[in-house]
PDB file of C-alpha atoms in Angstrom:
ATOM      1  CA  MET T   1      17.708  40.538  -5.920  1.00 60.00           C
ATOM      2  CA  GLU T   2      20.096  37.597  -5.864  1.00 64.00           C
ATOM      3  CA  VAL T   3      20.140  37.616  -2.073  1.00 61.00           C
ATOM      4  CA  PHE T   4      16.333  37.620  -2.022  1.00 56.00           C
ATOM      5  CA  LEU T   5      16.138  34.668  -4.426  1.00 61.00           C
ATOM      6  CA  LEU T   6      18.790  32.812  -2.450  1.00 61.00           C
ATOM      7  CA  SER T   7      16.800  33.380   0.733  1.00 61.00           C
ATOM      8  CA  ILE T   8      13.652  31.964  -0.871  1.00 61.00           C
ATOM      9  CA  ILE T   9      15.500  28.922  -2.207  1.00 63.00           C
ATOM     10  CA  THR T  10      17.120  28.311   1.172  1.00 64.00           C
ATOM     11  CA  ALA T  11      13.756  28.588   2.935  1.00 61.00           C
ATOM     12  CA  LEU T  12      12.189  26.124   0.503  1.00 60.00           C
ATOM     13  CA  LEU T  13      15.037  23.668   0.962  1.00 60.00           C
ATOM     14  CA  VAL T  14      14.671  23.863   4.730  1.00 59.00           C
ATOM     15  CA  VAL T  15      10.877  23.401   4.614  1.00 60.00           C
ATOM     16  CA  TYR T  16      10.910  20.507   2.165  1.00 60.00           C
ATOM     17  CA  GLY T  17      13.966  18.968   3.784  1.00 70.00           C
ATOM     18  CA  PHE T  18      12.098  18.872   7.088  1.00 65.00           C
ATOM     19  CA  LYS T  19       9.037  17.374   5.399  1.00 74.00           C
ATOM     20  CA  ALA T  20      11.205  14.705   3.777  1.00 73.00           C
ATOM     21  CA  TYR T  21      12.822  13.949   7.144  1.00 74.00           C
ATOM     22  CA  ARG T  22       9.411  13.424   8.737  1.00 84.00           C
ATOM     23  CA  LEU T  23       8.035  11.399   5.833  1.00 82.00           C
ATOM     24  CA  TYR T  24      10.928   8.986   5.327  1.00 86.00           C
ATOM     25  CA  PRO T  25      10.393   6.691   8.371  1.00 89.00           C
ATOM     26  CA  SER T  26       6.773   5.933   7.378  1.00 86.00           C
ATOM     27  CA  TYR T  27       7.953   5.291   3.814  1.00 89.00           C
ATOM     28  CA  LYS T  28      10.854   3.039   4.789  1.00 89.00           C
ATOM     29  CA  HIS T  29       8.846   0.799   7.115  1.00 86.00           C
ATOM     30  CA  SER T  30       6.062   0.040   4.646  1.00 90.00           C
ATOM     31  CA  ILE T  31       5.295  -1.545   1.308  1.00 94.00           C
ATOM     32  CA  PHE T  32       5.989   1.748  -0.490  1.00 93.00           C
ATOM     33  CA  PRO T  33       9.688   1.030  -1.307  1.00 94.00           C
ATOM     34  CA  ASP T  34       8.491  -2.023  -3.257  1.00 95.00           C
ATOM     35  CA  LEU T  35       5.851  -0.019  -5.133  1.00 95.00           C
ATOM     36  CA  ILE T  36       7.679   3.310  -5.515  1.00 95.00           C
ATOM     37  CA  PRO T  37      11.377   2.454  -4.993  1.00 94.00           C
ATOM     38  CA  SER T  38      12.570   6.043  -5.379  1.00 94.00           C
ATOM     39  CA  PHE T  39      11.922   8.063  -2.222  1.00 93.00           C
ATOM     40  CA  LEU T  40      12.386  11.259  -4.233  1.00 92.00           C
ATOM     41  CA  GLU T  41       9.547  10.205  -6.526  1.00 94.00           C
ATOM     42  CA  TYR T  42       7.404   9.208  -3.545  1.00 93.00           C
ATOM     43  CA  PHE T  43       8.121  12.513  -1.799  1.00 92.00           C
ATOM     44  CA  TYR T  44       7.316  14.485  -4.934  1.00 91.00           C
ATOM     45  CA  ARG T  45       4.049  12.650  -5.522  1.00 93.00           C
ATOM     46  CA  VAL T  46       2.872  12.798  -1.897  1.00 91.00           C
ATOM     47  CA  THR T  47       4.104  16.244  -0.807  1.00 90.00           C
ATOM     48  CA  ILE T  48       4.276  18.393  -3.918  1.00 88.00           C
ATOM     49  CA  ARG T  49       2.007  16.828  -6.521  1.00 89.00           C
ATOM     50  CA  LYS T  50      -0.336  15.448  -3.830  1.00 89.00           C
ATOM     51  CA  ASP T  51      -1.191  12.521  -6.091  1.00 91.00           C
ATOM     52  CA  ALA T  52       0.518   9.178  -5.462  1.00 91.00           C
ATOM     53  CA  SER T  53      -1.878   7.199  -7.640  1.00 95.00           C
ATOM     54  CA  THR T  54       0.858   6.159 -10.064  1.00 95.00           C
ATOM     55  CA  SER T  55       4.428   4.903  -9.893  1.00 95.00           C
ATOM     56  CA  SER T  56       7.074   4.922 -12.607  1.00 96.00           C
ATOM     57  CA  PHE T  57       8.336   1.573 -11.331  1.00 96.00           C
ATOM     58  CA  LEU T  58       4.880  -0.038 -11.393  1.00 96.00           C
ATOM     59  CA  LYS T  59       4.282   1.386 -14.855  1.00 96.00           C
ATOM     60  CA  SER T  60       7.378  -0.457 -16.078  1.00 97.00           C
ATOM     61  CA  LYS T  61       6.383  -3.704 -14.341  1.00 96.00           C
ATOM     62  CA  ILE T  62       2.600  -4.033 -14.638  1.00 97.00           C
ATOM     63  CA  GLY T  63       1.638  -1.298 -17.108  1.00 96.00           C
ATOM     64  CA  THR T  64      -1.214   1.171 -16.714  1.00 97.00           C
ATOM     65  CA  HIS T  65      -2.443   1.364 -13.125  1.00 97.00           C
ATOM     66  CA  ARG T  66      -3.958   3.576 -10.468  1.00 97.00           C
ATOM     67  CA  MET T  67      -3.711   3.153  -6.696  1.00 96.00           C
ATOM     68  CA  THR T  68      -4.888   4.594  -3.419  1.00 95.00           C
ATOM     69  CA  PHE T  69      -3.786   4.053   0.178  1.00 92.00           C
ATOM     70  CA  THR T  70      -6.123   3.673   3.132  1.00 91.00           C
ATOM     71  CA  THR T  71      -5.748   3.252   6.892  1.00 87.00           C
ATOM     72  CA  LEU T  72      -8.516   2.095   9.221  1.00 82.00           C
ATOM     73  CA  GLN T  73      -8.686   3.143  12.865  1.00 78.00           C
ATOM     74  CA  ASN T  74     -10.471   1.846  15.944  1.00 77.00           C
ATOM     75  CA  ASN T  75     -12.441   3.909  18.458  1.00 77.00           C
ATOM     76  CA  ASP T  76      -9.186   4.940  20.167  1.00 78.00           C
ATOM     77  CA  HIS T  77      -7.893   6.336  16.840  1.00 75.00           C
ATOM     78  CA  LYS T  78      -5.214   3.647  16.627  1.00 79.00           C
ATOM     79  CA  ILE T  79      -4.490   2.273  13.161  1.00 77.00           C
ATOM     80  CA  THR T  80      -5.809  -1.283  12.838  1.00 79.00           C
ATOM     81  CA  SER T  81      -5.323  -1.921   9.116  1.00 87.00           C
ATOM     82  CA  ARG T  82      -3.423  -0.494   6.161  1.00 92.00           C
ATOM     83  CA  PHE T  83      -4.482  -1.157   2.587  1.00 96.00           C
ATOM     84  CA  VAL T  84      -3.282  -0.485  -0.921  1.00 96.00           C
ATOM     85  CA  ILE T  85      -6.046  -0.554  -3.544  1.00 97.00           C
ATOM     86  CA  LEU T  86      -4.408  -1.103  -6.928  1.00 97.00           C
ATOM     87  CA  LEU T  87      -6.291  -1.003 -10.238  1.00 97.00           C
ATOM     88  CA  TYR T  88      -4.430  -2.539 -13.182  1.00 97.00           C
ATOM     89  CA  ASN T  89      -4.896  -4.860 -16.159  1.00 97.00           C
ATOM     90  CA  LYS T  90      -5.892  -7.784 -13.919  1.00 96.00           C
ATOM     91  CA  GLY T  91      -8.600  -5.832 -12.087  1.00 96.00           C
ATOM     92  CA  ILE T  92      -8.279  -4.759  -8.444  1.00 97.00           C
ATOM     93  CA  ALA T  93      -5.605  -5.917  -6.030  1.00 97.00           C
ATOM     94  CA  LEU T  94      -6.676  -5.255  -2.450  1.00 97.00           C
ATOM     95  CA  ILE T  95      -3.431  -5.497  -0.501  1.00 96.00           C
ATOM     96  CA  SER T  96      -3.517  -5.675   3.287  1.00 95.00           C
ATOM     97  CA  CYS T  97      -0.132  -4.452   4.563  1.00 94.00           C
ATOM     98  CA  LEU T  98       1.667  -5.761   7.654  1.00 89.00           C
ATOM     99  CA  ASP T  99       5.074  -4.883   9.077  1.00 84.00           C
ATOM    100  CA  PRO T 100       5.265  -7.196  12.096  1.00 81.00           C
ATOM    101  CA  LYS T 101       9.054  -7.515  12.562  1.00 83.00           C
ATOM    102  CA  GLY T 102       9.093 -11.101  13.776  1.00 88.00           C
ATOM    103  CA  THR T 103       7.706 -14.545  13.039  1.00 92.00           C
ATOM    104  CA  VAL T 104       4.076 -14.573  11.924  1.00 93.00           C
ATOM    105  CA  SER T 105       1.838 -17.598  12.482  1.00 93.00           C
ATOM    106  CA  GLY T 106      -1.818 -18.164  11.703  1.00 93.00           C
ATOM    107  CA  GLN T 107      -4.303 -20.052   9.580  1.00 92.00           C
ATOM    108  CA  THR T 108      -7.119 -19.135   7.222  1.00 90.00           C
ATOM    109  CA  ASN T 109     -10.011 -19.239   9.688  1.00 89.00           C
ATOM    110  CA  ASP T 110      -8.202 -18.187  12.855  1.00 92.00           C
ATOM    111  CA  LYS T 111      -9.707 -15.134  14.503  1.00 92.00           C
ATOM    112  CA  HIS T 112      -6.240 -13.969  15.521  1.00 92.00           C
ATOM    113  CA  TRP T 113      -2.697 -14.412  14.256  1.00 94.00           C
ATOM    114  CA  PHE T 114       0.439 -14.228  16.375  1.00 93.00           C
ATOM    115  CA  ILE T 115       3.721 -12.370  15.981  1.00 93.00           C
ATOM    116  CA  ARG T 116       6.684 -13.702  17.919  1.00 91.00           C
ATOM    117  CA  ARG T 117       9.836 -11.659  18.412  1.00 86.00           C
ATOM    118  CA  GLU T 118      12.500 -12.700  20.955  1.00 82.00           C
ATOM    119  CA  ASN T 119      10.543 -13.502  24.162  1.00 84.00           C
ATOM    120  CA  GLN T 120       7.440 -11.519  23.235  1.00 89.00           C
ATOM    121  CA  THR T 121       4.243 -12.718  21.548  1.00 90.00           C
ATOM    122  CA  VAL T 122       1.735 -10.231  20.116  1.00 88.00           C
ATOM    123  CA  LYS T 123      -1.799 -11.094  19.019  1.00 90.00           C
ATOM    124  CA  ILE T 124      -3.284  -9.369  15.970  1.00 89.00           C
ATOM    125  CA  ALA T 125      -6.569  -9.722  14.111  1.00 89.00           C
ATOM    126  CA  ASN T 126      -6.459 -12.106  11.161  1.00 92.00           C
ATOM    127  CA  PRO T 127      -5.708  -9.641   8.314  1.00 91.00           C
ATOM    128  CA  LYS T 128      -7.893 -11.594   5.886  1.00 90.00           C
ATOM    129  CA  ILE T 129     -10.956 -11.052   8.091  1.00 88.00           C
ATOM    130  CA  GLU T 130     -10.309  -7.312   8.107  1.00 88.00           C
ATOM    131  CA  SER T 131      -9.660  -7.407   4.363  1.00 93.00           C
ATOM    132  CA  ASP T 132     -12.953  -9.222   3.739  1.00 93.00           C
ATOM    133  CA  LYS T 133     -14.824  -6.431   5.502  1.00 92.00           C
ATOM    134  CA  TYR T 134     -13.069  -3.703   3.550  1.00 94.00           C
ATOM    135  CA  ALA T 135     -13.452  -5.592   0.266  1.00 95.00           C
ATOM    136  CA  ILE T 136     -17.218  -5.024   0.468  1.00 95.00           C
ATOM    137  CA  LEU T 137     -16.675  -1.252   0.322  1.00 94.00           C
ATOM    138  CA  VAL T 138     -14.089  -1.529  -2.454  1.00 95.00           C
ATOM    139  CA  LYS T 139     -16.433  -3.660  -4.571  1.00 95.00           C
ATOM    140  CA  LYS T 140     -19.161  -1.054  -4.155  1.00 94.00           C
ATOM    141  CA  LYS T 141     -16.771   1.656  -5.334  1.00 94.00           C
ATOM    142  CA  TYR T 142     -15.449  -0.383  -8.274  1.00 94.00           C
ATOM    143  CA  PRO T 143     -18.278  -2.813  -9.147  1.00 94.00           C
ATOM    144  CA  ASP T 144     -17.078  -3.469 -12.702  1.00 91.00           C
ATOM    145  CA  LEU T 145     -13.661  -4.920 -11.886  1.00 94.00           C
ATOM    146  CA  PRO T 146     -12.674  -8.351 -10.486  1.00 95.00           C
ATOM    147  CA  LEU T 147     -11.041  -8.153  -7.051  1.00 96.00           C
ATOM    148  CA  THR T 148      -8.206 -10.257  -5.638  1.00 96.00           C
ATOM    149  CA  GLN T 149      -7.088 -10.008  -2.005  1.00 95.00           C
ATOM    150  CA  TYR T 150      -3.503 -10.252  -0.786  1.00 96.00           C
ATOM    151  CA  VAL T 151      -1.664  -9.898   2.499  1.00 95.00           C
ATOM    152  CA  ALA T 152       1.781  -8.316   2.080  1.00 95.00           C
ATOM    153  CA  VAL T 153       4.269  -8.633   4.932  1.00 94.00           C
ATOM    154  CA  GLY T 154       7.544  -6.805   5.601  1.00 92.00           C
ATOM    155  CA  ASN T 155      10.509  -8.404   3.851  1.00 93.00           C
ATOM    156  CA  ASP T 156      12.384  -9.113   7.090  1.00 90.00           C
ATOM    157  CA  SER T 157       9.526 -11.041   8.685  1.00 92.00           C
ATOM    158  CA  ASP T 158       9.246 -14.838   8.796  1.00 93.00           C
ATOM    159  CA  ILE T 159       5.946 -16.024   7.271  1.00 93.00           C
ATOM    160  CA  SER T 160       6.830 -19.727   7.001  1.00 92.00           C
ATOM    161  CA  LYS T 161       4.334 -20.564   9.762  1.00 92.00           C
ATOM    162  CA  VAL T 162       1.369 -18.936   8.032  1.00 93.00           C
ATOM    163  CA  LYS T 163      -0.893 -21.622   6.573  1.00 89.00           C
ATOM    164  CA  CYS T 164      -3.620 -20.074   4.423  1.00 87.00           C
ATOM    165  CA  ASP T 165      -5.682 -20.637   1.302  1.00 87.00           C
ATOM    166  CA  PHE T 166      -5.065 -17.027   0.178  1.00 88.00           C
ATOM    167  CA  ILE T 167      -1.855 -15.293  -0.869  1.00 93.00           C
ATOM    168  CA  VAL T 168       0.397 -14.093   1.946  1.00 95.00           C
ATOM    169  CA  CYS T 169       3.753 -12.886   0.654  1.00 95.00           C
ATOM    170  CA  HIS T 170       6.625 -10.532   1.328  1.00 95.00           C
ATOM    171  CA  ASN T 171       6.406  -7.007  -0.059  1.00 95.00           C
ATOM    172  CA  ASN T 172       9.135  -7.715  -2.605  1.00 95.00           C
ATOM    173  CA  GLU T 173       7.138 -10.668  -3.998  1.00 96.00           C
ATOM    174  CA  MET T 174       4.034  -8.610  -4.631  1.00 96.00           C
ATOM    175  CA  ILE T 175       4.825  -7.702  -8.246  1.00 96.00           C
ATOM    176  CA  ARG T 176       5.188 -11.367  -9.204  1.00 96.00           C
ATOM    177  CA  HIS T 177       1.818 -12.242  -7.697  1.00 96.00           C
ATOM    178  CA  LEU T 178       0.165  -9.287  -9.407  1.00 96.00           C
ATOM    179  CA  LEU T 179       1.468 -10.467 -12.764  1.00 96.00           C
ATOM    180  CA  GLU T 180       0.373 -14.059 -12.103  1.00 95.00           C
ATOM    181  CA  ALA T 181      -3.247 -13.177 -11.269  1.00 94.00           C
ATOM    182  CA  SER T 182      -5.629 -15.255 -13.407  1.00 92.00           C
ATOM    183  CA  THR T 183      -8.379 -12.662 -13.738  1.00 93.00           C
ATOM    184  CA  PRO T 184      -9.737 -11.337 -17.068  1.00 93.00           C
ATOM    185  CA  TYR T 185      -7.757  -8.633 -18.853  1.00 94.00           C
ATOM    186  CA  VAL T 186      -8.897  -5.023 -18.341  1.00 95.00           C
ATOM    187  CA  GLU T 187      -8.139  -2.417 -21.006  1.00 96.00           C
ATOM    188  CA  ASP T 188      -5.963   0.594 -20.099  1.00 96.00           C
ATOM    189  CA  GLU T 189      -8.679   3.110 -20.944  1.00 96.00           C
ATOM    190  CA  LYS T 190     -11.190   1.322 -18.716  1.00 95.00           C
ATOM    191  CA  ILE T 191      -8.802   1.382 -15.742  1.00 96.00           C
ATOM    192  CA  ILE T 192      -8.347   5.145 -15.992  1.00 95.00           C
ATOM    193  CA  GLU T 193     -12.038   5.820 -16.659  1.00 95.00           C
ATOM    194  CA  ILE T 194     -13.265   3.720 -13.728  1.00 94.00           C
ATOM    195  CA  PHE T 195     -10.692   5.207 -11.340  1.00 95.00           C
ATOM    196  CA  ASN T 196     -11.428   8.799 -12.358  1.00 93.00           C
ATOM    197  CA  ASN T 197     -15.197   8.348 -12.149  1.00 91.00           C
ATOM    198  CA  ALA T 198     -15.001   6.694  -8.729  1.00 89.00           C
ATOM    199  CA  ASN T 199     -12.687   9.334  -7.266  1.00 84.00           C
ATOM    200  CA  LYS T 200     -13.776  12.580  -8.925  1.00 78.00           C
ATOM    201  CA  ASN T 201     -15.974  13.485  -5.953  1.00 59.00           C
ATOM    202  CA  ALA T 202     -13.685  12.039  -3.300  1.00 56.00           C
TER     203      ALA T 202
END
């Protein structure tokens, strides 16, 4: 009996260890460490609980909240945008996530921004333009909450050459901006009710 139980435990450790190994790179190179700093918590919520709509860290920083993660793809099935939709006491934060690894430059109305790393320059779509398009869908899903848009960039990237009239910040600055939002206060119960109603059939 003990051997049988040990075999099951070993098999589970191998399976979940492999899943953790595959999941960690996408976690590390994203905004997730600044929203859910514990990889064990992230792994548990994503893999076992299959519900990453809350974070113990965010709960301690911004209070009651709910969040979802979305990726958009083009016709070639390549990811073009990554978003975090966060509901909390200041309404909705629609966060467009970038991890460019280099120096980012661009202005509010530019069609494209540029990422420079060593001798290479890469052109990307202005993330605010993509965010504006997605914001229309988010507002339809959550019509009763004010929405604020952000662009969050990897902590190792240089964003000093971005000149915009909207908030572009590093991932580790996101909490401060969320707390400083000047939108009307939303009650805890309303956050949970609106999130549950909008996602119960999802």
